[in-house]
PDB file of C-alpha atoms in Angstrom:
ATOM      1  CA  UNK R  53     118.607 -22.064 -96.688  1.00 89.00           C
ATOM      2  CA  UNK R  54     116.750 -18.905 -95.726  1.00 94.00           C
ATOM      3  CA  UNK R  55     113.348 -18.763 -95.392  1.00 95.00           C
ATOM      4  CA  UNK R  56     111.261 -16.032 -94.196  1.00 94.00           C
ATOM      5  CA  UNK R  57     107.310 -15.416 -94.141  1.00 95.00           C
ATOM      6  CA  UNK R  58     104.673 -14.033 -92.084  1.00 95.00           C
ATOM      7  CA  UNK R  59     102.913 -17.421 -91.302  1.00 93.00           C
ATOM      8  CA  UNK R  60     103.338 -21.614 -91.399  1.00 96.00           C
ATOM      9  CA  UNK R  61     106.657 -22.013 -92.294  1.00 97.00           C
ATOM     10  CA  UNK R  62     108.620 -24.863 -92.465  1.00 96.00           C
ATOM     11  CA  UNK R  63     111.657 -26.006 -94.873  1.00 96.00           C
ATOM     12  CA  UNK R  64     109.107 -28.433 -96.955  1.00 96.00           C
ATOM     13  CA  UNK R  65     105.127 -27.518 -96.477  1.00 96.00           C
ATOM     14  CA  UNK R  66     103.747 -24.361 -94.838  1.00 96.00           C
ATOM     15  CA  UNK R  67     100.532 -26.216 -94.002  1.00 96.00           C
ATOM     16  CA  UNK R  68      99.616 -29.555 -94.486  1.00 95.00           C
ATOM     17  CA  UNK R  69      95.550 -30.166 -93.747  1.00 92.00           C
ATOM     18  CA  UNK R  70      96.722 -33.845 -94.001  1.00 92.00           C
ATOM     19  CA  UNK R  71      98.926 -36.449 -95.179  1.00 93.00           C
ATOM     20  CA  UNK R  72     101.934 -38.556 -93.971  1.00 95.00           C
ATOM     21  CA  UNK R  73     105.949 -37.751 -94.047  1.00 96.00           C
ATOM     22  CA  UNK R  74     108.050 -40.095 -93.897  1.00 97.00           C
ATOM     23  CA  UNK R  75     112.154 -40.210 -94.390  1.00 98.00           C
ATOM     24  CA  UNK R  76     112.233 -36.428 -95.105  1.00 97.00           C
ATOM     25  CA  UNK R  77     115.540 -34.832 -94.138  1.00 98.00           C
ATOM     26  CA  UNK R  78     116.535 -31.036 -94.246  1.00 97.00           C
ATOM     27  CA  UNK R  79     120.193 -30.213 -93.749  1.00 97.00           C
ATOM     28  CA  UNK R  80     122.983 -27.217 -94.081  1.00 96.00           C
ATOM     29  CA  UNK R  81     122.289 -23.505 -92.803  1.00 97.00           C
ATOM     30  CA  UNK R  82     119.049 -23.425 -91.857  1.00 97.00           C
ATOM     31  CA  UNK R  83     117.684 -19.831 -91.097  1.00 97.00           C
ATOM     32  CA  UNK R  84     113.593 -19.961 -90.756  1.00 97.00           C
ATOM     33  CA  UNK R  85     111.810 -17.554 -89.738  1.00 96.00           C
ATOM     34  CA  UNK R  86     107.850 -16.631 -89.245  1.00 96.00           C
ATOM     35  CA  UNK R  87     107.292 -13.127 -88.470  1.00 94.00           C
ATOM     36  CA  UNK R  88     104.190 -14.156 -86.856  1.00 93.00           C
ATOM     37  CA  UNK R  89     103.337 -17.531 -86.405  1.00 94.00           C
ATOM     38  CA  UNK R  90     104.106 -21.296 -86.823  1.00 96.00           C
ATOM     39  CA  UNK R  91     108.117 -21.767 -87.905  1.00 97.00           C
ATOM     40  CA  UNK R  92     109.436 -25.269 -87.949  1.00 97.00           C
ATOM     41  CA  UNK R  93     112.173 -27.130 -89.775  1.00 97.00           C
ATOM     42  CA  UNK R  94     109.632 -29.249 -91.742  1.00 97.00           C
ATOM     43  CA  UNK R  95     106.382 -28.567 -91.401  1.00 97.00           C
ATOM     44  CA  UNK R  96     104.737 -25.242 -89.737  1.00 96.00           C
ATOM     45  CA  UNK R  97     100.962 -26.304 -89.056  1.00 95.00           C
ATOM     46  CA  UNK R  98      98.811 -29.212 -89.809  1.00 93.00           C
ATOM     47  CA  UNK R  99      97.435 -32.177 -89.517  1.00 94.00           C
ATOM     48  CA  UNK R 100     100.119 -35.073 -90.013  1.00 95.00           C
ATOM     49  CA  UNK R 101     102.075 -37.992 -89.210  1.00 95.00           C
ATOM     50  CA  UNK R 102     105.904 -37.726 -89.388  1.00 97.00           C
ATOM     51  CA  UNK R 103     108.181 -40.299 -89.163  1.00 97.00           C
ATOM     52  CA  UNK R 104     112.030 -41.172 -89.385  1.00 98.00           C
ATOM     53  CA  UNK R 105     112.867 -37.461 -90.705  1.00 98.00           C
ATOM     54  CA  UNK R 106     115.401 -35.059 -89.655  1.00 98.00           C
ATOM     55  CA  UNK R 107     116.510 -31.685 -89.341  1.00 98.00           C
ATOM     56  CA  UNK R 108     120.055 -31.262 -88.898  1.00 98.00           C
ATOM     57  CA  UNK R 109     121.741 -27.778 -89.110  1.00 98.00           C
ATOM     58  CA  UNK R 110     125.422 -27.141 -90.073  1.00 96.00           C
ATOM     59  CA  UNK R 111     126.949 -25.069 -87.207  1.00 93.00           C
ATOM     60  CA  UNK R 112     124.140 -23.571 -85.816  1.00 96.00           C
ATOM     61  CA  UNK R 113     120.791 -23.211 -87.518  1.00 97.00           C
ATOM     62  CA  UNK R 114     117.782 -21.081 -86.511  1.00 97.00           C
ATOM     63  CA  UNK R 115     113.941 -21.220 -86.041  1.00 97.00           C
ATOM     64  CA  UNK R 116     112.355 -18.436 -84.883  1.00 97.00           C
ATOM     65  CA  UNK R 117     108.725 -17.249 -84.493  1.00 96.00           C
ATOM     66  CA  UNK R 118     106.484 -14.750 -82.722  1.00 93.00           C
ATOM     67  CA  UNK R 119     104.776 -17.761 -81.342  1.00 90.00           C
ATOM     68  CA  UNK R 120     104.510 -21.372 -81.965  1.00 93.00           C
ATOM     69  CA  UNK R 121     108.185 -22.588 -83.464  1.00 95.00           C
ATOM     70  CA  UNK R 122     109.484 -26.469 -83.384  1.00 95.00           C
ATOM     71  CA  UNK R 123     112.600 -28.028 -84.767  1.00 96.00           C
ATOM     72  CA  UNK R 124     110.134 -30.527 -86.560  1.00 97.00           C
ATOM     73  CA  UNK R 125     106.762 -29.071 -86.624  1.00 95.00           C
ATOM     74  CA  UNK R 126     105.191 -25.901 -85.359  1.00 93.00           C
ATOM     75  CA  UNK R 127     102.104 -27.157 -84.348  1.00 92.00           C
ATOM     76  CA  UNK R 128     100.415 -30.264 -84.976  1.00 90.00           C
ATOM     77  CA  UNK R 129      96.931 -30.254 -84.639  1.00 88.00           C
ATOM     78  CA  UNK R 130      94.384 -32.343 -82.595  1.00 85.00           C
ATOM     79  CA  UNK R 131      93.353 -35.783 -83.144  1.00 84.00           C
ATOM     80  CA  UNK R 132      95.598 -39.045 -83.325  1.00 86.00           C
ATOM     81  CA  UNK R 133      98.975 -37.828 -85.373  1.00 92.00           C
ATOM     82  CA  UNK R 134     102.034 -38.786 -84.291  1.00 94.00           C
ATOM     83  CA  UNK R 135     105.891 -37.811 -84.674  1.00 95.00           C
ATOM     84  CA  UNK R 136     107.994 -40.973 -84.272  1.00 97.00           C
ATOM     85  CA  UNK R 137     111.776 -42.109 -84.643  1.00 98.00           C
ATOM     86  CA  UNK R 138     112.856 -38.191 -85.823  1.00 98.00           C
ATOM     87  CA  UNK R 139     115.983 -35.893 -85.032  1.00 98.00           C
ATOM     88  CA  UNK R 140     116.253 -32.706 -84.448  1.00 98.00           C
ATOM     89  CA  UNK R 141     120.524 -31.224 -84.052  1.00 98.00           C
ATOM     90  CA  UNK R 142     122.511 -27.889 -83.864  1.00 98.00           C
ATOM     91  CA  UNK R 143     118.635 -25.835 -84.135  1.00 97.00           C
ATOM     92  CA  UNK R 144     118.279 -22.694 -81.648  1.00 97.00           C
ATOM     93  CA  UNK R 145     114.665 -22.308 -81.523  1.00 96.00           C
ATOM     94  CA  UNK R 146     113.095 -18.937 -80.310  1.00 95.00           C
ATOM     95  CA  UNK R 147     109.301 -17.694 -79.740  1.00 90.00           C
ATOM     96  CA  UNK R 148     109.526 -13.761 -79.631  1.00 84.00           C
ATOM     97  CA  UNK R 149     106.445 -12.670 -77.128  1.00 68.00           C
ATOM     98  CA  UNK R 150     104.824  -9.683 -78.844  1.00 56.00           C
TER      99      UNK R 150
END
């Protein structure tokens, strides 16, 4: 999968203002990019819980991002969310400085 945008990207939700995942997986070629901010393999930004999810690339995936890129999320926000029991294999992850 290819995925390219300018901000909060992620394989399943852009932005999530908040909610709970739970035993989401994203495999094969993963190529995500944001061409500013906020790449990730699931989620790019939001407020969330995640739990017992994967990302799991076959060969060697990428996530890149001008700033703020995660194998899971790209940012989670403030307060009392969690990421628990997740995997994150074969990702290079890059933030680009501007």
């Amino acid at each position: 999968m290819s995925i390219n945008a300018d901000y909060f990207v992620g394989a399943v939700v852009g932005k999530l203002t908040s909610g709970e995942i739970y035993d989401c997986h994203v495999k094969g070629n993963i190529d995500i990019v944001a061409r500013r901010n906020y790449a990730a393999g699931i989620v790019g930004d939001g407020y969330y819980n995640m739990e017992k999810c994967s990302v799991i690339a076959e060969g060697m995936g990428n996530i890149t991002s001008q700033a703020v890129a995660g194998g899971l999320c790209g940012r989670i926000n403030e307060g009392t969310h969690y990421i628990k029991d997740c995997t994150v294999k074969n990702i290079n992850i890059t933030e680009l400085s501007i």
